[in-house]
PDB file of C-alpha atoms in Angstrom:
ATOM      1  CA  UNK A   1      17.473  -5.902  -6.110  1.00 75.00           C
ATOM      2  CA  UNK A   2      18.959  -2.387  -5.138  1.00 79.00           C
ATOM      3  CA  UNK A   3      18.639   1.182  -5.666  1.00 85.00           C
ATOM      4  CA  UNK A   4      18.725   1.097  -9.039  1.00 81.00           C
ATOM      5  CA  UNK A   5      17.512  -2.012  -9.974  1.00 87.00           C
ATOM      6  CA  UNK A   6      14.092  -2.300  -7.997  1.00 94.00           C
ATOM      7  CA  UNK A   7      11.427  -5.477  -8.023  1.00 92.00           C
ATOM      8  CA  UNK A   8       8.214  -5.223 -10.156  1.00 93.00           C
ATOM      9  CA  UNK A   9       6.372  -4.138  -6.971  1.00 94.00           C
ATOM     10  CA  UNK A  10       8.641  -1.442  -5.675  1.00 96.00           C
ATOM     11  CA  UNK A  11       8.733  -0.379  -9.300  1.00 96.00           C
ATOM     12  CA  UNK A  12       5.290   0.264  -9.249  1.00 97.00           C
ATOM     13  CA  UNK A  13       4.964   2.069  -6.045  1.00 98.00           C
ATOM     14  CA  UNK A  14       8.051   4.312  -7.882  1.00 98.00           C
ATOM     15  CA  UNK A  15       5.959   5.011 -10.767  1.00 98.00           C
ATOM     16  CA  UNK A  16       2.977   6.063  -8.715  1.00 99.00           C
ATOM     17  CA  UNK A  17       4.902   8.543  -6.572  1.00 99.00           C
ATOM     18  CA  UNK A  18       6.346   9.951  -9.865  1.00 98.00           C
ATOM     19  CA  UNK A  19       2.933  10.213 -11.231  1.00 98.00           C
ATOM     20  CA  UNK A  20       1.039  11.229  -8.685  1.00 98.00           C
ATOM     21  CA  UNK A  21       3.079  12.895  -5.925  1.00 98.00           C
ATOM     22  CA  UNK A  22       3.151  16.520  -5.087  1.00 94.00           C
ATOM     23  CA  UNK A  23       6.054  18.483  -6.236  1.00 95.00           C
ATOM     24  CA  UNK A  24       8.464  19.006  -4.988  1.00 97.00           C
ATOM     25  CA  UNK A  25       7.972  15.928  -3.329  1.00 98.00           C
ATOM     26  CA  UNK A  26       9.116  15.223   0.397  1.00 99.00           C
ATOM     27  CA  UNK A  27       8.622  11.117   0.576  1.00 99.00           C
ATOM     28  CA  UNK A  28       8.512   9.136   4.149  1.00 99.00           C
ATOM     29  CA  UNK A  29       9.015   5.313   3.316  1.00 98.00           C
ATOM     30  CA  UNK A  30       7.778   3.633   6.170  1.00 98.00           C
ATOM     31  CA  UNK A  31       9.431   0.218   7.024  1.00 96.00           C
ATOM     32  CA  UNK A  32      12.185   1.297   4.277  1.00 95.00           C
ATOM     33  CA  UNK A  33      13.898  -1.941   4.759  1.00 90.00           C
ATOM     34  CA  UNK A  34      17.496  -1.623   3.147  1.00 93.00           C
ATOM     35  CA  UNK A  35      16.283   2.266   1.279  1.00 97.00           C
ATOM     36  CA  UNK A  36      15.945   0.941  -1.984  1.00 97.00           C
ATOM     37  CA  UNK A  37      12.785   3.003  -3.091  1.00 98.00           C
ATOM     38  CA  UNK A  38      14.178   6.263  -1.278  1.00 98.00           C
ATOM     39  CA  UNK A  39      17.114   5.934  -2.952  1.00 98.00           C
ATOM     40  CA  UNK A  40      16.174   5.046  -6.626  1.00 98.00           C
ATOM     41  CA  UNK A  41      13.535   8.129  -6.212  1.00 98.00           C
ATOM     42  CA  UNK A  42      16.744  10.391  -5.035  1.00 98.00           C
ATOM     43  CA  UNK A  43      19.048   9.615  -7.334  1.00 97.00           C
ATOM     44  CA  UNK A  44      16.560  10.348 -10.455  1.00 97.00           C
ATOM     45  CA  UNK A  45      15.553  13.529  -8.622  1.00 97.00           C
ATOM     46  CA  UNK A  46      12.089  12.767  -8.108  1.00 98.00           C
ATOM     47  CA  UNK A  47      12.387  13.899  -4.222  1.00 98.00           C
ATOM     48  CA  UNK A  48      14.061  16.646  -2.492  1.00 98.00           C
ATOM     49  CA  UNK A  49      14.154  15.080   0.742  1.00 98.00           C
ATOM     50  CA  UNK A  50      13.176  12.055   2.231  1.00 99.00           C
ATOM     51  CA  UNK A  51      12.808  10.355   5.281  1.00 99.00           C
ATOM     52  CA  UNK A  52      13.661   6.457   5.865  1.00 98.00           C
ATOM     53  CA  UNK A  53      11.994   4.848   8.585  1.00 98.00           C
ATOM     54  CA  UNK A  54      12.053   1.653  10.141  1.00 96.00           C
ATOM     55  CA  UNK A  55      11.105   0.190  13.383  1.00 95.00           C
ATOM     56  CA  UNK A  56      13.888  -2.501  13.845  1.00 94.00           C
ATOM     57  CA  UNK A  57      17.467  -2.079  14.107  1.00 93.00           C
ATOM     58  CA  UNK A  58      18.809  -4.706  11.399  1.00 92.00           C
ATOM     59  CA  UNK A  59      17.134  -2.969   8.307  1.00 90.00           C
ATOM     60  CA  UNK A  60      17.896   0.684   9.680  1.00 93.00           C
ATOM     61  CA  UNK A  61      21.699  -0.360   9.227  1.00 95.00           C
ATOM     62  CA  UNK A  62      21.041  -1.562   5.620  1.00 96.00           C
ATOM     63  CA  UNK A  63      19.549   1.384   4.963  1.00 96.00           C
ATOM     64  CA  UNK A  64      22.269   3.625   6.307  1.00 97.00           C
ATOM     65  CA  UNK A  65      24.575   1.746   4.303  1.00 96.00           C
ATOM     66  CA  UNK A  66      22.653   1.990   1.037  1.00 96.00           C
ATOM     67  CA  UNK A  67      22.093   5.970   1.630  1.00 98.00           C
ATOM     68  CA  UNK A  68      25.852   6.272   2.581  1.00 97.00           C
ATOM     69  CA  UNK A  69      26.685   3.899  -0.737  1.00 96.00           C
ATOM     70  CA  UNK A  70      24.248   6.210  -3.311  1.00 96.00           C
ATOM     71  CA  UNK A  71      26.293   9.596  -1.521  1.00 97.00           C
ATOM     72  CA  UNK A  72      22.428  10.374  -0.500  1.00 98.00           C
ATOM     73  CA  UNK A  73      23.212  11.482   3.373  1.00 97.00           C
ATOM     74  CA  UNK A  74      22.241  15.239   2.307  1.00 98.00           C
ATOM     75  CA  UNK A  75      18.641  14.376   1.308  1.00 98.00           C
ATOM     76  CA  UNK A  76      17.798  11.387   3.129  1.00 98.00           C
ATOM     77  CA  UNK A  77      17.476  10.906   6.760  1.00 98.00           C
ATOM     78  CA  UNK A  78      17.198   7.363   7.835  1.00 98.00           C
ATOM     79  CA  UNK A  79      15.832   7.420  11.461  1.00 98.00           C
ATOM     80  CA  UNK A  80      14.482   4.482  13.599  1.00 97.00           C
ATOM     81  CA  UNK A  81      11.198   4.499  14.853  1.00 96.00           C
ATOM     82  CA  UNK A  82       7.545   2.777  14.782  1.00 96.00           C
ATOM     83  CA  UNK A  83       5.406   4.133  12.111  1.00 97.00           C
ATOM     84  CA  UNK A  84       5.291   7.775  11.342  1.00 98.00           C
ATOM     85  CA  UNK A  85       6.731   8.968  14.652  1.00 98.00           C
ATOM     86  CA  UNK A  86      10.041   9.132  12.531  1.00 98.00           C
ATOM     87  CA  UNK A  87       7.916  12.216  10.738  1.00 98.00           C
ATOM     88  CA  UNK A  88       8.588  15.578  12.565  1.00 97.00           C
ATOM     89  CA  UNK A  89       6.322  18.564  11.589  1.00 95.00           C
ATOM     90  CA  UNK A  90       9.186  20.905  10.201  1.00 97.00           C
ATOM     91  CA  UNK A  91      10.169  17.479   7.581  1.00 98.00           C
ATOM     92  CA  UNK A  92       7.320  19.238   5.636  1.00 98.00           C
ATOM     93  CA  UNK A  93       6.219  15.354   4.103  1.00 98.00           C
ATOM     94  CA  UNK A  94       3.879  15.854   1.654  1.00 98.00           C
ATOM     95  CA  UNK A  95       4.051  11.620   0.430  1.00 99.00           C
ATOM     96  CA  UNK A  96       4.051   8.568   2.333  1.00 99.00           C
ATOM     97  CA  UNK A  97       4.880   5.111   1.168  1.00 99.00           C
ATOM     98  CA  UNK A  98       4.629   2.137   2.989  1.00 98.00           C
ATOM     99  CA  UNK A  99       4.962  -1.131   1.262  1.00 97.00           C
ATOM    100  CA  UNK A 100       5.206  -4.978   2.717  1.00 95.00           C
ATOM    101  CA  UNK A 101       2.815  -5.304   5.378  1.00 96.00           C
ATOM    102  CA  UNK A 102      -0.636  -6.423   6.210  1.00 97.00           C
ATOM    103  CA  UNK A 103      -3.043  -3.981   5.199  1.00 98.00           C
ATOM    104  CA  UNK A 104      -4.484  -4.032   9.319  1.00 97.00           C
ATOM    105  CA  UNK A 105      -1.172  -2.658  10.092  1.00 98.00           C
ATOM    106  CA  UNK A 106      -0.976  -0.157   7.270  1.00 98.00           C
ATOM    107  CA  UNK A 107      -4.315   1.196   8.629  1.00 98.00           C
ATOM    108  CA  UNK A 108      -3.204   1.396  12.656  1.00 98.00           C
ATOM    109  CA  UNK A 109      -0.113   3.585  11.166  1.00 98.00           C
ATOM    110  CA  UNK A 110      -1.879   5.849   9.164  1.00 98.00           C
ATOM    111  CA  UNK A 111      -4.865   6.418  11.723  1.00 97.00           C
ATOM    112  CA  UNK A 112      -1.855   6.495  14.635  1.00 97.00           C
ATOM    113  CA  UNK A 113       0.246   9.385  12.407  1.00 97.00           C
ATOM    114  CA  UNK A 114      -1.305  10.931   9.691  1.00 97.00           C
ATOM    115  CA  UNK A 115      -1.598  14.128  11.369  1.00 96.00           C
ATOM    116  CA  UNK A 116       2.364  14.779  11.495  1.00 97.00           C
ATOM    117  CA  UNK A 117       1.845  14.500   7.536  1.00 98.00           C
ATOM    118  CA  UNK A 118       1.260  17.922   4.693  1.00 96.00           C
ATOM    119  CA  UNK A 119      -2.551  19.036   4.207  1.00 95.00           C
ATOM    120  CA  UNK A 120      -3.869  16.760   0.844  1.00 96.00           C
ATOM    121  CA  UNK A 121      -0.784  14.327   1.278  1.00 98.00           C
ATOM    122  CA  UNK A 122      -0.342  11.254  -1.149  1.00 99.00           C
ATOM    123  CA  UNK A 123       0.103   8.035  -0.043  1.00 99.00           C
ATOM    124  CA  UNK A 124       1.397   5.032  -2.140  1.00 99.00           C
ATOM    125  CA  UNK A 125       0.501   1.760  -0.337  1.00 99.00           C
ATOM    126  CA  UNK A 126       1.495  -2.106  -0.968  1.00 98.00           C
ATOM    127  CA  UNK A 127       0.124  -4.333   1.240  1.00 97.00           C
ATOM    128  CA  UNK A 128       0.760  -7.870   1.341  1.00 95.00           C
ATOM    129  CA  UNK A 129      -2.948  -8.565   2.673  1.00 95.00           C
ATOM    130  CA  UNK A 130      -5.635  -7.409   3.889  1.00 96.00           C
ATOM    131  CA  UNK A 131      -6.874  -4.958   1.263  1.00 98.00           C
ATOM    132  CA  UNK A 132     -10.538  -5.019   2.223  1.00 98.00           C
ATOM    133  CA  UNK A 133      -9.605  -3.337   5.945  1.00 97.00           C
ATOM    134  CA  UNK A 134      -7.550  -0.561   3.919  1.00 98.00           C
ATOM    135  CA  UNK A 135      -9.523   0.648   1.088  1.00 99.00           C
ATOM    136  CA  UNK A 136     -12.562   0.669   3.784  1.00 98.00           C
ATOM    137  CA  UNK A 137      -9.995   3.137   6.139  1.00 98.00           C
ATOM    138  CA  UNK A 138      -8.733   4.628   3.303  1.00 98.00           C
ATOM    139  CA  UNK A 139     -12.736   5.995   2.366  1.00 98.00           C
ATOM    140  CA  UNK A 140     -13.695   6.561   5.686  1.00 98.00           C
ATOM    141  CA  UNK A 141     -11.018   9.073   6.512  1.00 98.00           C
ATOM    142  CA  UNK A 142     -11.311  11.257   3.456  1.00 98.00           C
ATOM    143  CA  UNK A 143      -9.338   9.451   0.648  1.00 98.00           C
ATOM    144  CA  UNK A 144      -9.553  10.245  -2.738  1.00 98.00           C
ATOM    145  CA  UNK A 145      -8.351   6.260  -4.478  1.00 99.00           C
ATOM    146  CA  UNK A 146      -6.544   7.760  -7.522  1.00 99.00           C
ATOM    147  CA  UNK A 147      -5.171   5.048  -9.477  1.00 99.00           C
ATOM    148  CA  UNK A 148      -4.022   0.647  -8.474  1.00 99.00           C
ATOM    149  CA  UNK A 149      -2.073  -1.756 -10.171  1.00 98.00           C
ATOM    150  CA  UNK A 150      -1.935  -5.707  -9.717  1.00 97.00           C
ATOM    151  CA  UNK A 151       1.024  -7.396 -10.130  1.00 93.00           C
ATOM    152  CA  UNK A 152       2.523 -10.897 -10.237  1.00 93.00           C
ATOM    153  CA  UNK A 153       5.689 -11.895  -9.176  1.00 90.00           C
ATOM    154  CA  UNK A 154       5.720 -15.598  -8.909  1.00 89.00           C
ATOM    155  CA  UNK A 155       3.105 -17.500  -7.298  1.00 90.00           C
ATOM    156  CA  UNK A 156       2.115 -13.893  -5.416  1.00 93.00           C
ATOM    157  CA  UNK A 157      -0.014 -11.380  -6.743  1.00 96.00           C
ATOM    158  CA  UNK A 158       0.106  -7.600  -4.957  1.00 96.00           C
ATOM    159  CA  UNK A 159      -2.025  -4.581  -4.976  1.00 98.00           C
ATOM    160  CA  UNK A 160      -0.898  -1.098  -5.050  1.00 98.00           C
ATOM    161  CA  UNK A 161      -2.758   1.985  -4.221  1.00 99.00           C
ATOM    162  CA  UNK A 162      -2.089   5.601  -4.725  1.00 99.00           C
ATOM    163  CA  UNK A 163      -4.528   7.926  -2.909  1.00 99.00           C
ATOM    164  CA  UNK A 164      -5.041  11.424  -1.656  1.00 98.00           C
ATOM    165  CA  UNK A 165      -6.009  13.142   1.521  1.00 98.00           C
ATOM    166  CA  UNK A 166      -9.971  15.376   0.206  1.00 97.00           C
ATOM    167  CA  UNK A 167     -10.153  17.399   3.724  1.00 95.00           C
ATOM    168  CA  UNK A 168     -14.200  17.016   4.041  1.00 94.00           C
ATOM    169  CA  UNK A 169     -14.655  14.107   1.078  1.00 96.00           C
ATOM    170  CA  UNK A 170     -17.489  11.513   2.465  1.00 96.00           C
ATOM    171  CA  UNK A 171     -17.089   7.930   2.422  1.00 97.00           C
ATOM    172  CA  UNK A 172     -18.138   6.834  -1.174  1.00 96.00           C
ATOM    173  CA  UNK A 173     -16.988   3.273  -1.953  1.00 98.00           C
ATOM    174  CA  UNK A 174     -19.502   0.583  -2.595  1.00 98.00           C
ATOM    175  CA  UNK A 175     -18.665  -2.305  -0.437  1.00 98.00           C
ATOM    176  CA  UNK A 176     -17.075  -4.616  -3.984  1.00 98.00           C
ATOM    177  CA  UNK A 177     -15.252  -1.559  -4.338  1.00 98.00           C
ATOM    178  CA  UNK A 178     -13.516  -1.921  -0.865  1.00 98.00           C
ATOM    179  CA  UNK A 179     -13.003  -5.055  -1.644  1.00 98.00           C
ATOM    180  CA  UNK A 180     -11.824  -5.580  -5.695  1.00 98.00           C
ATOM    181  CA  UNK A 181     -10.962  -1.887  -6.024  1.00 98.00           C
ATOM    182  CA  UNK A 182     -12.564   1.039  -7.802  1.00 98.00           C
ATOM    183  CA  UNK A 183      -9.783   1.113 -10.751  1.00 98.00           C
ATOM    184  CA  UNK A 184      -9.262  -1.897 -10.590  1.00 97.00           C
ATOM    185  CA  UNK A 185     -12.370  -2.788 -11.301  1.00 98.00           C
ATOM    186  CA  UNK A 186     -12.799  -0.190 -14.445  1.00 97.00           C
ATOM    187  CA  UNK A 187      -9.568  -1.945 -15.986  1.00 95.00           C
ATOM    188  CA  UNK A 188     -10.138  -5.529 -14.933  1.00 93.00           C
ATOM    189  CA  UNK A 189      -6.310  -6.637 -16.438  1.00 92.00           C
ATOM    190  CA  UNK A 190      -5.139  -9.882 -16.711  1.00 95.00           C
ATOM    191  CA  UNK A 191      -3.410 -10.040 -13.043  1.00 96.00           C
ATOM    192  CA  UNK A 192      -6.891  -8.484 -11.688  1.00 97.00           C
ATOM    193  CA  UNK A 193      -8.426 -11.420 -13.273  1.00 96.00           C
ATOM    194  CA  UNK A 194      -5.883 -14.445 -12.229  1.00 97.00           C
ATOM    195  CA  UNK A 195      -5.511 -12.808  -8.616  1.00 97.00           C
ATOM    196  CA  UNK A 196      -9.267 -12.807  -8.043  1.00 98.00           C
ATOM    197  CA  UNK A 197      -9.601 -16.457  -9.075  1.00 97.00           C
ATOM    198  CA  UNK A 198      -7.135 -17.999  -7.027  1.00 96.00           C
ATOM    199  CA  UNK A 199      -8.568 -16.043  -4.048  1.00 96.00           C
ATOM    200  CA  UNK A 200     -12.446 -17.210  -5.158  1.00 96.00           C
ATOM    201  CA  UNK A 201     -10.524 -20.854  -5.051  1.00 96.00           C
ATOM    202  CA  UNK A 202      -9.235 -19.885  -1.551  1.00 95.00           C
ATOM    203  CA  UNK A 203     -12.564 -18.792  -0.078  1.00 96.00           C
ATOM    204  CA  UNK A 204     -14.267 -22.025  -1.747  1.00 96.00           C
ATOM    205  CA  UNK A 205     -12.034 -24.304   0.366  1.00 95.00           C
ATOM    206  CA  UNK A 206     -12.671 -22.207   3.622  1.00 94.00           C
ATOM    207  CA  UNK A 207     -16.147 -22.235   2.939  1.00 95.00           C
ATOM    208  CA  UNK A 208     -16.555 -25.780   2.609  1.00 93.00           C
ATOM    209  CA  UNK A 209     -14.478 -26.514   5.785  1.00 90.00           C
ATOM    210  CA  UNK A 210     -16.712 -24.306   7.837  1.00 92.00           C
ATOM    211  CA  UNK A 211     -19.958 -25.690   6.167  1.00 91.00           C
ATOM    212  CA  UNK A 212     -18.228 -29.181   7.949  1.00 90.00           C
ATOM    213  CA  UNK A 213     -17.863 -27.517  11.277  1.00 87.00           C
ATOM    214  CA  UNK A 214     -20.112 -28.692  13.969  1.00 84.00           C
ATOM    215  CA  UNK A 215     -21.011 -25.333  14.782  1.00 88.00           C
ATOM    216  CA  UNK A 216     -20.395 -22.993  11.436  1.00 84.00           C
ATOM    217  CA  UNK A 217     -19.505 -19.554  11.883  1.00 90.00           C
ATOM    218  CA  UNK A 218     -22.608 -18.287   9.743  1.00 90.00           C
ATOM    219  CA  UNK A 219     -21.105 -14.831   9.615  1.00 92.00           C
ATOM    220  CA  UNK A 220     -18.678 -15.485   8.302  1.00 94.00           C
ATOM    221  CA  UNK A 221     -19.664 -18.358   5.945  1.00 95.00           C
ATOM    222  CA  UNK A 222     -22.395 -14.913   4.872  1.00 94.00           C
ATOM    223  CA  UNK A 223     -19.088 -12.921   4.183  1.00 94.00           C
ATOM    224  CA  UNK A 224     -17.997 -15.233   2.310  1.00 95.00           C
ATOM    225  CA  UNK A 225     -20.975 -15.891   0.099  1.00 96.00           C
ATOM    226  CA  UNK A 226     -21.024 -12.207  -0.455  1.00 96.00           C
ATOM    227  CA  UNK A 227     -17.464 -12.063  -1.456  1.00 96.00           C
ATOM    228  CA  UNK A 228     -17.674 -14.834  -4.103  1.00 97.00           C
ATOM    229  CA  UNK A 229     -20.670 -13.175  -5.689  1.00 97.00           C
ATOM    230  CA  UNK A 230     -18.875 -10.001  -6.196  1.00 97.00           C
ATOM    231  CA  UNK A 231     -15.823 -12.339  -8.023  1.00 97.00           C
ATOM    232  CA  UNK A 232     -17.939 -13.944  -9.662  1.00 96.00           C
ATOM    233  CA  UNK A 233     -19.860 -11.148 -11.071  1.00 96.00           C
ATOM    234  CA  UNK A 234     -16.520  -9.468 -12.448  1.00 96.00           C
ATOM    235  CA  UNK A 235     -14.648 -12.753 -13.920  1.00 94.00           C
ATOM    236  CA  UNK A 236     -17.975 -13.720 -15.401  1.00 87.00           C
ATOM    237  CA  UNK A 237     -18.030 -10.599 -17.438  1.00 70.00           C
TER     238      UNK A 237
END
C-alpha cells in the first residue's frame, strides 16, 4: 500500500471525503500513520491543505518521508501530537479523518478537540471496534450520520462512517441504530450481513460462558440478549 495505491478501507474513507467533504476541503488525518490518505487526497486535488497528525514518533517520520516523496511539503503539514491538538484555529479544518482505532478512543478525541475544528465540519471515521460507543457519541453531540460502508478484507470486516456537525440537532438514533447503523441498516449488503453473523456467533459463545459463571453478570448477559435480537431481526429478513 502507498499513496497511490491505498487498501479497500482507506479507499473508502477517500471516497467519502470526496463525496461528502466541504469544498475546498482542509482534511486533519488523525493517527496518519505513514500519510497515505493525505497524500492520495493531495495529489488528485481533492484538498488544499492538510494536516498529518500522529502521536508517536516512528509513523511521524514515515509520514514526513511519504509527503517529502509525493513533493507535498507545500500543502501538507505533518506535525506530532495527541489527537487534534496538532489542529490550530487559523488551519481553518473543515474535515477530520481518523481511521484504525477503537471506536472508545475515537470518541475521547473528538469530545477532547472538536472545538479547534470549522462550524458543520465532516468527519470520516474507521474504527476497528467499538462502533456502538461512537455512533451513540456521534448522536449525542449533534451528528448528522450521512452515509457507512462495510467492508471485508480478509477474515476482518470494518465500518466506515461519514457524518456532519447539525449545531442544535437532538439525539435521534434508536438504540439498533447505534448499534447496526442507520444506513447500514436501509442497505443491509452482503458484508452488513456476513459481519453481523460472525459477531451474533461471537456474542453466542460469550453468552454461554457467562450463563456458566458462578455468579453471571446479568447485565450484561441482558445486553447481550438485546443485541442478538436486533441481529437477528435484520438477518432474518
Amino acid at each position: 500500500m502507498n499513496s497511490t495505491h491505498l487498501s479497500k478501507r482507506l479507499s473508502q474513507v477517500y471516497d467519502f471525503v470526496v463525496s461528502y467533504a466541504a469544498k475546498p476541503c482542509r482534511l486533519a488525518d488523525i493517527g496518519t500513520d505513514h500519510a497515505y490518505l493525505p497524500c492520495a487526497l493531495a495529489l488528485e486535488g481533492e484538498v488544499t491543505f492538510a494536516v498529518a497528525g500522529d502521536v508517536a514518533a516512528g509513523p511521524l517520520a514515515s509520514a514526513k518521508e511519504e509527503v517529502s516523496s509525493q513533493g507535498l511539503e507545500d500543502k501538507i503539514s505533518v506535525r506530532l501530537g495527541d489527537g487534534l491538538t496538532v489542529v490550530e484555529a487559523s488551519d481553518r479544518i473543515n474535515t477530520v479523518t481518523i481511521c484504525g482505532m477503537g471506536g472508545r478512543l475515537m470518541r475521547d478525541i473528538l469530545e477532547a478537540g472538536v472545538g479547534r475544528l470549522e462550524v458543520e465540519h465532516t468527519l470520516v471515521l474507521q474504527a476497528n471496534v467499538g462502533n456502538y460507543a461512537l455512533r451513540t457519541w456521534l448522536d449525542e453531540a449533534g451528528y448528522e450520520i450521512l452515509d457507512e460502508a462495510v467492508m471485508q478484507e480478509g477474515k476482518h470486516f470494518y465500518e466506515v462512517i461519514a457524518c456532519v456537525e447539525r449545531p442544535g440537532k437532538v439525539a435521534s438514533l434508536s438504540d439498533k441504530e447505534r448499534l447496526m447503523g442507520p444506513k447500514q441498516l436501509q442497505k443491509q449488503g452482503e458484508a452488513f450481513r456476513l459481519m453481523w453473523a460472525d459477531e451474533a456467533q461471537a456474542l453466542r459463545y460469550v453468552q454461554a460462558s457467562l450463563q456458566q459463571a458462578k455468579q453471571p453478570n446479568l447485565e450484561r448477559l441482558q445486553e447481550i440478549q438485546q443485541q442478538l435480537t436486533y441481529i437477528e431481526e435484520e438477518l432474518g429478513k
